[in-house]
Coordinates of C-alpha atoms in Angstrom, one line a residue:
X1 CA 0.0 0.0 0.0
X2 CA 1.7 3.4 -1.0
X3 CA 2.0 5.5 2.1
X4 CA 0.4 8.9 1.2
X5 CA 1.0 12.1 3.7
X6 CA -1.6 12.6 6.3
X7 CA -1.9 16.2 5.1
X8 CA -0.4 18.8 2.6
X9 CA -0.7 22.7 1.6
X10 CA -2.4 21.9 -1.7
X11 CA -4.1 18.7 -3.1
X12 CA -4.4 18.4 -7.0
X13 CA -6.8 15.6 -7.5
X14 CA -6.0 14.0 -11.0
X15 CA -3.0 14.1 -12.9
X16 CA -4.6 14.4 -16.5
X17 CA -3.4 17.1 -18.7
X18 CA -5.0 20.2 -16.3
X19 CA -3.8 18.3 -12.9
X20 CA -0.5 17.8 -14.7
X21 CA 0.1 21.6 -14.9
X22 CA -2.1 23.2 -12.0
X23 CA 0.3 20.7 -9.6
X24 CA 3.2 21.8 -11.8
X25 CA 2.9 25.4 -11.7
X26 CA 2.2 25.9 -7.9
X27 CA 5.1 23.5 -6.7
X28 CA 7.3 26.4 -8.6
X29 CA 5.7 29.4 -7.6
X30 CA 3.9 28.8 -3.9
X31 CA 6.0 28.2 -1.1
X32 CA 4.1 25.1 -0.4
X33 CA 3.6 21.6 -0.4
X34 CA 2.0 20.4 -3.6
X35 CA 0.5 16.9 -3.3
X36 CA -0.6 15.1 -6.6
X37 CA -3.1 12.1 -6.7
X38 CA -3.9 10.3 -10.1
X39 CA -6.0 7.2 -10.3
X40 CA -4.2 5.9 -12.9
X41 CA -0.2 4.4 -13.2
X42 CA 2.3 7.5 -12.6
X43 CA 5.1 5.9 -15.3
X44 CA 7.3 8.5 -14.1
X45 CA 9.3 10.8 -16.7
X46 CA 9.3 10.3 -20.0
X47 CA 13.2 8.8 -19.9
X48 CA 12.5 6.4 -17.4
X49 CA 12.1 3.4 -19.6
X50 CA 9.0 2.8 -18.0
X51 CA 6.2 4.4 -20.6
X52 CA 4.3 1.7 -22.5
X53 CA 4.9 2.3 -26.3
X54 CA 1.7 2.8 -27.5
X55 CA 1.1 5.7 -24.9
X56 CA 4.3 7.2 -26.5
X57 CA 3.8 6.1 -30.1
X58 CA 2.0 8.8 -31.6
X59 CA 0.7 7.1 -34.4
X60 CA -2.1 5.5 -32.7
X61 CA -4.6 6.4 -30.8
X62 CA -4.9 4.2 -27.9
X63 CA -7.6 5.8 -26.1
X64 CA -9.3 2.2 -24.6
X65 CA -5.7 1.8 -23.0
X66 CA -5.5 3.1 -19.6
X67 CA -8.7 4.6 -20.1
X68 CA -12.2 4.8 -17.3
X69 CA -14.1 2.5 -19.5
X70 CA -17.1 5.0 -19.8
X71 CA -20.0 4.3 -22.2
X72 CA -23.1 6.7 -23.0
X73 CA -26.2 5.6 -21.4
X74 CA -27.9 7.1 -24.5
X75 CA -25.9 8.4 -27.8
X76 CA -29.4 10.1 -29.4
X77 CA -31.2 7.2 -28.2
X78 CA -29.0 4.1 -28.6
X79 CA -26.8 3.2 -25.9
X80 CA -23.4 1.6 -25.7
X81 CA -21.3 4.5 -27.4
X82 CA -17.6 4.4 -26.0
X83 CA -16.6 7.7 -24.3
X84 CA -12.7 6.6 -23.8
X85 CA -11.3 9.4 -20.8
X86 CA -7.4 8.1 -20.1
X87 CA -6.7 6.9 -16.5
X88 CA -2.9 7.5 -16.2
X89 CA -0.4 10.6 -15.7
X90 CA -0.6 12.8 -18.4
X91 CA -4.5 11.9 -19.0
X92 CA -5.6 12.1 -22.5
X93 CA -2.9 14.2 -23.4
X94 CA -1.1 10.8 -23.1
X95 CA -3.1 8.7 -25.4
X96 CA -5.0 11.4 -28.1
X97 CA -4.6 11.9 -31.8
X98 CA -1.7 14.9 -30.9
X99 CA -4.0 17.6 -33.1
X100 CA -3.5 21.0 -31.3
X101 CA -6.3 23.9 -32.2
X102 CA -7.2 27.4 -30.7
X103 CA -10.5 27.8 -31.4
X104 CA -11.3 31.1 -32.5
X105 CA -11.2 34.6 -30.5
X106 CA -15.3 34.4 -30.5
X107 CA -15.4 31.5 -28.4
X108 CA -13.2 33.4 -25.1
X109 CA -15.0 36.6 -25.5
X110 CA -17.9 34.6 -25.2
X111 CA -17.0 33.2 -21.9
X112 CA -16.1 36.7 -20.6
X113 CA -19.5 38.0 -21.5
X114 CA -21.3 35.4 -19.8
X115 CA -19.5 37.0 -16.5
X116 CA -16.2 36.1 -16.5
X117 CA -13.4 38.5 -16.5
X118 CA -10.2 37.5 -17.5
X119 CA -11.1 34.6 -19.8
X120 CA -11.3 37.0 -23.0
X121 CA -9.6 36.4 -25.8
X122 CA -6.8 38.9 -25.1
X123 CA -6.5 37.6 -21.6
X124 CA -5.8 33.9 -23.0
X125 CA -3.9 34.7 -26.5
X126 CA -0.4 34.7 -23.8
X127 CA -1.3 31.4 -22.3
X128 CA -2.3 29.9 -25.7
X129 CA 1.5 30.9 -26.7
X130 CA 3.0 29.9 -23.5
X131 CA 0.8 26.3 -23.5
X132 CA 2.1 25.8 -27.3
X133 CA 5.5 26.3 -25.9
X134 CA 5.2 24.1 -23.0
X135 CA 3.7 21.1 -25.3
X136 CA 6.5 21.4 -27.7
X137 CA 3.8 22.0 -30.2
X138 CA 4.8 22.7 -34.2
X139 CA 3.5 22.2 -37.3
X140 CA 5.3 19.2 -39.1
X141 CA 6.6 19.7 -43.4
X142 CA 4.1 19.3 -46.2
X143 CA 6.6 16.6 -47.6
X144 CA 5.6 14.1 -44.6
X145 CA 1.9 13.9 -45.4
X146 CA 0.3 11.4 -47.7
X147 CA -1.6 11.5 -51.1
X148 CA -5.0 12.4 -49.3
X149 CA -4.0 14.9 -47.1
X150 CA -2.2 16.8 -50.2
X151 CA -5.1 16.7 -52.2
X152 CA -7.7 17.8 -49.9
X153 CA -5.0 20.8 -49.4
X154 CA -4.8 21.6 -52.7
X155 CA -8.5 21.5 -53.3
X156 CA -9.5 23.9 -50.4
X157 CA -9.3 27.0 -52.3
X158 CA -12.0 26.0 -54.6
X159 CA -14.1 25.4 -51.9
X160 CA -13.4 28.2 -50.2
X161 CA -10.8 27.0 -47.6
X162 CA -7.7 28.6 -48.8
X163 CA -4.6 27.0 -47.6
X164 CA -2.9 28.9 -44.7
X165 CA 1.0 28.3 -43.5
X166 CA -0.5 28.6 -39.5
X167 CA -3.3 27.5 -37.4
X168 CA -2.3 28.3 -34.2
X169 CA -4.3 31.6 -34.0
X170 CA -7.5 32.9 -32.1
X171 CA -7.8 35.1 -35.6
X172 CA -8.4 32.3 -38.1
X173 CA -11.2 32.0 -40.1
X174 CA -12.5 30.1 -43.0
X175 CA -9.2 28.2 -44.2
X176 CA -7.7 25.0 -44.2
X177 CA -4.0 23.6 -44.0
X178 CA -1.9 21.2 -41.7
X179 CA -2.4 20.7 -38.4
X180 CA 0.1 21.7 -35.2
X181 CA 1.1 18.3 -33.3
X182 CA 3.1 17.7 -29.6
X183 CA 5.1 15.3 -31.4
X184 CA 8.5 15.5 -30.4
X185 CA 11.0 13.0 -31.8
X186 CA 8.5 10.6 -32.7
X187 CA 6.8 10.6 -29.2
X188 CA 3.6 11.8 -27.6
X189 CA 4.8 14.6 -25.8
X190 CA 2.2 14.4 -23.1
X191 CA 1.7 17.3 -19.5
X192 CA 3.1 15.2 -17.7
X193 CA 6.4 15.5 -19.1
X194 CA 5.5 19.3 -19.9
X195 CA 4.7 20.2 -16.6
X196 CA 6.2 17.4 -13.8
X197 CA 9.8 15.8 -15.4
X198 CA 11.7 18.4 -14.4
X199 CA 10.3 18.7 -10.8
X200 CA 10.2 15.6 -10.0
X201 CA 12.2 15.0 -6.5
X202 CA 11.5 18.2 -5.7
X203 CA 10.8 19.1 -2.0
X204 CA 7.5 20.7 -2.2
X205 CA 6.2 18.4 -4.8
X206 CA 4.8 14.9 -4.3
X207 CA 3.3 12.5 -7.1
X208 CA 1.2 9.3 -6.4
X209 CA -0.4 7.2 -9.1
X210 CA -2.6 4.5 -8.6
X211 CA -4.6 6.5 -5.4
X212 CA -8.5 6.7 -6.5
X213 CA -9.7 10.1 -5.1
X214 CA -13.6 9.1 -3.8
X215 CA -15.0 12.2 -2.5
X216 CA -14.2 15.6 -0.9
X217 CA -14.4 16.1 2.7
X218 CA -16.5 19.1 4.1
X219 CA -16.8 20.7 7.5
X220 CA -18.0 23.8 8.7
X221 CA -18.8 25.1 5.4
X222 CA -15.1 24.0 3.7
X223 CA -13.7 21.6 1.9
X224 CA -11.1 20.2 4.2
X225 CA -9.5 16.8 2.6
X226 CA -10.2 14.0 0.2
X227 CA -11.2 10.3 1.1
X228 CA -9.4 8.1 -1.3
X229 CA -8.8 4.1 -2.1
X230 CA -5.4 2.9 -2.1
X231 CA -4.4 -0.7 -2.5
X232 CA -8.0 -1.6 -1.5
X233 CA -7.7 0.4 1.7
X234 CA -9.4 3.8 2.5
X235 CA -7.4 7.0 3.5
X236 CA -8.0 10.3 4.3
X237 CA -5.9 13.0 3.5
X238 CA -6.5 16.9 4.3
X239 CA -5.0 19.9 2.8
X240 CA -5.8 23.4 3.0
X241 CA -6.4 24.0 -0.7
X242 CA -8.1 21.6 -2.7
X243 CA -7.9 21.6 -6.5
X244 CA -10.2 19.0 -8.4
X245 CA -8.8 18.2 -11.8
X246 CA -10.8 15.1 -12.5
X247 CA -12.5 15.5 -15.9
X248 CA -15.5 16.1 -17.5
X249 CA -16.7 13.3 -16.6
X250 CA -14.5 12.4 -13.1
X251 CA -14.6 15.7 -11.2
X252 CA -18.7 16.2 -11.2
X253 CA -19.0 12.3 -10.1
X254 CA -16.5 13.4 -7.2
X255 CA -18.6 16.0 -6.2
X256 CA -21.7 13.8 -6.5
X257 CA -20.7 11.7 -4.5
X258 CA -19.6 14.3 -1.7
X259 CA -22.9 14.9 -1.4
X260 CA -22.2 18.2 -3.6
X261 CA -24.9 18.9 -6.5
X262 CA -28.3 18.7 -6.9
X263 CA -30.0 17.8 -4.1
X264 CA -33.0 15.6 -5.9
X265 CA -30.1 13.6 -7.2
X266 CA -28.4 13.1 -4.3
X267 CA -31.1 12.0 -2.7
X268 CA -32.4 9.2 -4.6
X269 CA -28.7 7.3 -3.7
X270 CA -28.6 8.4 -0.1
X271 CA -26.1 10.6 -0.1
X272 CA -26.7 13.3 2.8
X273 CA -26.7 16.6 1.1
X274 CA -23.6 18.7 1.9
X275 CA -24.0 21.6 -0.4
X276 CA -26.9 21.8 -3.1
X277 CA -25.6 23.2 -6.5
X278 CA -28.2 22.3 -9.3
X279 CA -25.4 22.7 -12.2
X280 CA -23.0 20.2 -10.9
X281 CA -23.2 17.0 -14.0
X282 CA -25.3 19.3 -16.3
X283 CA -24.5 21.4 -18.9
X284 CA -22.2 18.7 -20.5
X285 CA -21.2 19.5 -24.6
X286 CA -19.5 18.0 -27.1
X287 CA -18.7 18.0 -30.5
X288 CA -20.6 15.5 -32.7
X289 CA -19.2 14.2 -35.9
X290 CA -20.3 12.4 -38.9
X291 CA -17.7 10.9 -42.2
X292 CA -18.4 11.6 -45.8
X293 CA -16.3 8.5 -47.3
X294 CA -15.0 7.5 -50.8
X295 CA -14.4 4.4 -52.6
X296 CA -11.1 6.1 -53.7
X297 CA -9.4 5.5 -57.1
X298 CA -7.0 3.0 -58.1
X299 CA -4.0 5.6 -58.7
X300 CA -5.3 6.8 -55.0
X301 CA -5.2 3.6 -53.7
X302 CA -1.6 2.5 -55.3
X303 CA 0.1 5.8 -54.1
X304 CA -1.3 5.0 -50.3
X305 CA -0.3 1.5 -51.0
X306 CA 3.3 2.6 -52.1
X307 CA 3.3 5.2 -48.9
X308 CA 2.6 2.6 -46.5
X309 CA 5.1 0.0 -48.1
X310 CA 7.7 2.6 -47.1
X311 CA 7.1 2.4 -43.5
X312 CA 5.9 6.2 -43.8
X313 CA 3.3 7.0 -40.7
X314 CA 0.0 7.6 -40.6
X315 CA -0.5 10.4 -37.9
X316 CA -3.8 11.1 -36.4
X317 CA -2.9 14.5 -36.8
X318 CA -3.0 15.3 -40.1
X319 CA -5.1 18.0 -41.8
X320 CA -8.0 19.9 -40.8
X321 CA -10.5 22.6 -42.4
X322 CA -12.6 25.8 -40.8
X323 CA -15.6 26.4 -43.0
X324 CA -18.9 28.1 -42.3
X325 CA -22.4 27.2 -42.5
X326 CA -25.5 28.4 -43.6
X327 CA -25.8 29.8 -39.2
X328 CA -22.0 31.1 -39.1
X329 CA -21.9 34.6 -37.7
X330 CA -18.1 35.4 -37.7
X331 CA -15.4 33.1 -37.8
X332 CA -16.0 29.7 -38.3
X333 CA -18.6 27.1 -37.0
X334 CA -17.5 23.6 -39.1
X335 CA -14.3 21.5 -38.8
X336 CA -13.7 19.3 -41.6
X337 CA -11.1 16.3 -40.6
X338 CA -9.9 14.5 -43.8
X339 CA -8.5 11.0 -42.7
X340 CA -7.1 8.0 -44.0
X341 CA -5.8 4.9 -43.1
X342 CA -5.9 1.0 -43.2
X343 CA -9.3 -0.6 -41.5
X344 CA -7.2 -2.8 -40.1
X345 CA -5.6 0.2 -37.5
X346 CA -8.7 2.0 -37.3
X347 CA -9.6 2.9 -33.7
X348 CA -12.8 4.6 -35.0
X349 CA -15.6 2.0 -33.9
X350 CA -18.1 4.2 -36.2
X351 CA -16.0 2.6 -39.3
X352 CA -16.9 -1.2 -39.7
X353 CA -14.5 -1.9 -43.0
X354 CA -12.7 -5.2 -44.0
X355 CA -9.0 -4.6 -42.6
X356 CA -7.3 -4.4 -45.7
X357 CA -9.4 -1.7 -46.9
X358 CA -8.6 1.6 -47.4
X359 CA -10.4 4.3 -45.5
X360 CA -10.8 7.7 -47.3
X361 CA -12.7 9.9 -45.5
X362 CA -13.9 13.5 -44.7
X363 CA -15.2 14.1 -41.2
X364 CA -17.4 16.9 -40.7
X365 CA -18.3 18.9 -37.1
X366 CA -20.2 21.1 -36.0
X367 CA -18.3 23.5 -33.6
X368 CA -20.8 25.6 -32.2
X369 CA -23.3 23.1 -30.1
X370 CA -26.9 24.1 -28.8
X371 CA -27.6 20.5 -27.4
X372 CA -26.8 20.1 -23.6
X373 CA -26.6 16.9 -21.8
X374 CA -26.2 15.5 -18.4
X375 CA -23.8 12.9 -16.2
X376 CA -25.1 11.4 -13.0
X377 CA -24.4 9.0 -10.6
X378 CA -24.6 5.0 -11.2
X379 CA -23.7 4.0 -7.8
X380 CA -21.5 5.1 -5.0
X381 CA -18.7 3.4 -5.6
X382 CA -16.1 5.8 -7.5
X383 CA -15.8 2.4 -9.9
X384 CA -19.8 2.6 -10.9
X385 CA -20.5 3.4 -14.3
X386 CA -21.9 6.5 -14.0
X387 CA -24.9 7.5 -16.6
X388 CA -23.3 9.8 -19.8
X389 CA -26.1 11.4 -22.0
X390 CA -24.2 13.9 -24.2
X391 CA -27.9 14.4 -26.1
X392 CA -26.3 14.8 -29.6
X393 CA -28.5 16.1 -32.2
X394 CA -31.2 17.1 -29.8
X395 CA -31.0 20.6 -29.8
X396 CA -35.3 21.8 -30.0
X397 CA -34.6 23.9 -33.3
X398 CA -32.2 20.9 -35.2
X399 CA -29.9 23.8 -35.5
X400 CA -26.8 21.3 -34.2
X401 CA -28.2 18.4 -37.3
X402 CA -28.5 21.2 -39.8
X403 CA -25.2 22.9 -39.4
X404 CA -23.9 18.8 -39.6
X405 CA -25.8 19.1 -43.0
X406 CA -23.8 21.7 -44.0
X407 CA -20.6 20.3 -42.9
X408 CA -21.5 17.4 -44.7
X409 CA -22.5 19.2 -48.3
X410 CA -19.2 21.0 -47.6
X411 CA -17.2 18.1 -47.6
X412 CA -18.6 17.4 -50.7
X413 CA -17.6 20.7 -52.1
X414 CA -14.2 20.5 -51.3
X415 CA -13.7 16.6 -52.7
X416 CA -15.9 18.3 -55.9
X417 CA -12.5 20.4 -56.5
X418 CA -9.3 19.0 -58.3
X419 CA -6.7 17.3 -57.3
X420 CA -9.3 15.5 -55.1
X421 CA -12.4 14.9 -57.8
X422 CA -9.9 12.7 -59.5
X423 CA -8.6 11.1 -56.8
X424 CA -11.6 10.2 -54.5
X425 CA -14.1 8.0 -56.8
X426 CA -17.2 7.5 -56.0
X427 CA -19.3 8.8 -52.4
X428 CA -20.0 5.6 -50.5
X429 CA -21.6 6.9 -47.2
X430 CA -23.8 8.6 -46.8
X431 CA -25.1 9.3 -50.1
X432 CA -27.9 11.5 -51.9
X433 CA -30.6 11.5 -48.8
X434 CA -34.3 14.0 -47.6
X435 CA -33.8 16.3 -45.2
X436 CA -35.3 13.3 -43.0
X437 CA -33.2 10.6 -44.4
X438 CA -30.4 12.5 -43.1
X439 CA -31.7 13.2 -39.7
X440 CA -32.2 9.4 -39.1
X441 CA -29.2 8.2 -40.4
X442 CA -27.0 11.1 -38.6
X443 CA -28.5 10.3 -35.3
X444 CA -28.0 6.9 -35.7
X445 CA -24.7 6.7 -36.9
X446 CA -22.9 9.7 -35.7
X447 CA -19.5 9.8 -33.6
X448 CA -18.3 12.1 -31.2
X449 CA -15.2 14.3 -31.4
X450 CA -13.8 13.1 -27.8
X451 CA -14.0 16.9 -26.7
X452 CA -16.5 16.8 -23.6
X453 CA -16.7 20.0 -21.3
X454 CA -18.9 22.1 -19.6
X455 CA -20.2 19.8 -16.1
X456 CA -19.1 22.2 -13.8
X457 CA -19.7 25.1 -15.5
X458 CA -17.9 28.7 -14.9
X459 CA -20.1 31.9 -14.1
X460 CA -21.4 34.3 -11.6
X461 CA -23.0 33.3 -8.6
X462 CA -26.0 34.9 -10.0
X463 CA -26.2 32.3 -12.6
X464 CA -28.5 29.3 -11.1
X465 CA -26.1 26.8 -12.6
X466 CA -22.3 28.0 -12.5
X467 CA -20.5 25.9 -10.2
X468 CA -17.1 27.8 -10.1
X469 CA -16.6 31.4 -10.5
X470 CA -14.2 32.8 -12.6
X471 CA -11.3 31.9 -11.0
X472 CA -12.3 28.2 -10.4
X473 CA -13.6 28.4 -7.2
X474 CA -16.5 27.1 -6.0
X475 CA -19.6 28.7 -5.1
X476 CA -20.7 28.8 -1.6
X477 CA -17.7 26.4 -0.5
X478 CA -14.4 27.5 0.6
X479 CA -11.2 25.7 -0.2
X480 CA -12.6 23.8 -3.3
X481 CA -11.2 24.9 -6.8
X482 CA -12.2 23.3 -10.0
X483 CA -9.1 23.6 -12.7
X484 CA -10.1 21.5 -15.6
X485 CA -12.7 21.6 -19.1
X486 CA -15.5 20.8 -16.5
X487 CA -15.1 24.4 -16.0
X488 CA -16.0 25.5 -19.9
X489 CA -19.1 27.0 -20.2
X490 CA -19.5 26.0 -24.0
X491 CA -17.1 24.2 -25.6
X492 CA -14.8 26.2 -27.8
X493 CA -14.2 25.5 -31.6
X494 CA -11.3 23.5 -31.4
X495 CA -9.8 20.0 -30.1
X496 CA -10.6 20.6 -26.6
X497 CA -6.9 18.9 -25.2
X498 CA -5.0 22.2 -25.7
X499 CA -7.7 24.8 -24.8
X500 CA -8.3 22.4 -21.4
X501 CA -4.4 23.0 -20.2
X502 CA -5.3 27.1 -21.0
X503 CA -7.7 26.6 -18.4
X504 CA -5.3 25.0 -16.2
X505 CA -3.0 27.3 -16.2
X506 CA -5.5 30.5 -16.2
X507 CA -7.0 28.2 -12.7
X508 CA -3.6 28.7 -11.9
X509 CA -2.2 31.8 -12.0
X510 CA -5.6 33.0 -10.3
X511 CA -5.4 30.9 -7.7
X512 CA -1.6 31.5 -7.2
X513 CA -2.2 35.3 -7.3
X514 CA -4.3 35.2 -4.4
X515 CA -2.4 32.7 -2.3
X516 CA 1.0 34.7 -2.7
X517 CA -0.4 38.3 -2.3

């Protein structure tokens, strides 16, 4: 059984890409003892010899490695959808595609105007750089990329989507081109080596994997320590700062079960009621997806075949497209993701192909999302499979399925243009459909972008379902701060992995502003 302190300064609960750098950041600039707690392995730094390959591989995408194993109780009304959340130091920064986006300047003045100063775009552009930085993040040479990502490319001005040198911008707007990784010398560089390597063994800073964090401890009106499993055995350990860095899904289920949320909820599973705040599991977004795919021609299908015969790799991170839809108000509100790749190393359970196929596809997204859904409790035990209901597509206006629509007729546009037309063949999914052909089969079949936020949402205390205000704390309970995408209010147009560590480190500095002053 690992031997954790009795008590510490400051607890960081989770050691996923926001835990990685809150835990980080105040070991170096608070004259106090840092404690961090991650349910998952701690492999320790990236040298150690100890990192399994496929978490540093960045060629796959081994998100149902090390991961919590969560499923949606209902994916727009059929169950069973895999919701992969990485359990291990680093946390998904450790086992996603590697694509780094911004999102747009839109998307942080919107979370300033709904009451939350310091989150506008000019407040964030500096720790956009300095996350970029951190994550080793660049944008790799044109020459490395295979036959379908240089044709979608090239055919981007024709649609539209002219081809830009950068995408790590708050400014961008309808354009397409190659997408920044964290790929440093052919590994996964993840937060954990970021943020932890080069302070670990330092005297302020302890790390412990492998310690599940159950619930928060409150008395008199504050959050005084953390109850946790380790080894099978129950600890308690108390701190004067807490600093939940959970997840989307993981810190509102913490909270939950604290007996800290709404109290109807809590409730129904017995938990006595400690503080009742009705937004704590609500509120949750993500981005939903759907694939326009192609049969591909045989001079596309010999010049992949030649590319993979020279042992070239096929990143996750490849290209990616900002376009607008018939709702777009400024900036952009459609990602288009063309992919490719052998069946056979897939990890996209949407995409049921014999293994030696070919896989040419273009993934539209909608990246502004009215639908809202909800996580709640399956059972007290932290291991219970809580209930996930993103609600995709089920927005009261279909204004979520019709800007999918759009992305979908607009990855048609840009494989209508040359060098693609001639390249692509034939449209095998989903093909020439009715306005209500299309909503059946999208509802049905569509995928989610593995960018969940919101559960814990950030505003003022007089909105009736913030949970945090706008420096992460919570409302109406002292020594609780929230520093992860939990906190988003609505989810930002971009892969949500770099935007979360922004949050981190805005959490941060806020909360190290006020302890040093």
């Amino acid at each position: 059984m690992t031997h954790l302190p009795v008590s510490t300064d400051i607890l960081v609960v989770g050691g996923g890409t926001c835990g990685a750098a809150i835990a980080g950041r105040m070991a170096e600039q608070v004259n106090a003892d840092v404690l961090l707690l991650e349910a998952g392995p701690d492999f320790g730094p990236h040298d150690s010899g100890n990192w399994p390959q496929s978490l540093l591989n960045p060629f796959q995408m081994p998100v149902n490695e090390f991961s919590w194993g969560y499923v949606s109780a209902a994916q727009h009304g059929t169950p069973g959808l895999h919701l992969p959340r990485a359990r291990v130091m680093g946390g998904c920064s450790a086992h996603n595609g590697c694509a780094v986006a911004w999102g747009h300047r839109l998307d942080y003045d919107g979370w300033r105007d709904l009451g939350n100063p310091g989150w506008g775009a000019d407040d964030v552009l500096p720790i956009f750089q300095e996350a970029n930085r951190k994550l080793r993040v660049h944008t790799p040479d044109r020459d490395l990329l295979h036959l379908w990502y240089h044709a979608c490319l090239e055919a981007g001005a024709g649609a539209g989507m002219p081809c830009v040198d950068d995408l790590s911008t708050l400014e961008i707007e309808s354009a397409i081109g190659i997408s920044p990784f964290n790929i440093v010398d052919d590994i996964r560089w993840n937060c954990a080596f970021a943020y932890l390597d080069h302070l670990r063994g330092r005297d302020n800073l302890q790390i412990f994997g492998d310690v599940l964090v159950d619930r928060v401890l409150v008395e008199g009106g504050r959050a005084v320590g953390v109850e946790a499993v380790v080894g099978g055995e129950t600890v308690v350990v108390r701190a004067d700062l807490i600093v939940l860095c959970g997840g989307v899904y993981g810190t509102p289920l913490m909270l939950l079960r604290s007996g800290i949320g709404p109290e109807a909820e809590l409730t129904a599973f017995g938990i006595p009621v400690v503080h009742d705040l009705p937004g704590v599991g609500r509120n949750l977004q993500d981005h939903v997806t759907l694939p326009v795919l192609f049969a591909g021609t045989p001079d596309l299908i010999a010049a992949m075949d030649a590319y993979d015969n020279n042992g070239l790799p096929f990143r996750e991170a490849g290209i990616v497209a900002n376009g607008r839809s018939s709702y777009c108000n400024g900036g952009f509100d459609i990602h288009l993701y063309p992919w490719s790749n052998r069946a056979s190393r897939s990890s996209l359970e949407t995409l049921a192909r014999p293994d030696g196929d070919w896989i040419f596809s273009i993934w539209a997204a909608p990246m502004t999302i009215e639908s809202r859904g909800t996580i709640r409790l399956g059972g007290r035990d932290p291991e219970a499979q809580p209930v996930i209901d993103h609600c995709y597509l089920t927005d009261p206006e279909d204004r979520d399925l019709a800007i999918l629509r759009d992305g979908v007729e607009l990855a048609r546009a840009l494989a209508a243009q040359e060098p693609l037309r001639s390249l692509a063949g034939p449209e095998t999914s989903p093909g020439p459909q009715s306005w209500e052909e299309f909503a059946v089969y999208a509802r049905a079949t569509c995928a989610h972008d593995y960018h969940p936020v919101g559960t814990c949402k950030m505003g003022p205390a007089s909105d009736p379902m913030a949970v945090v205000d706008a420096t992460g704390a919570m409302h109406g309970l002292a020594g609780l701060v929230i520093g992860d995408a939990a906190i988003m209010p609505v989810v930002p147009r971009a892969n949500t992995n770099l935007p979360a560590l922004v949050v981190a480190e805005n959490v941060a500095a806020m909360q190290i502003a006020q302890l040093v002053r």
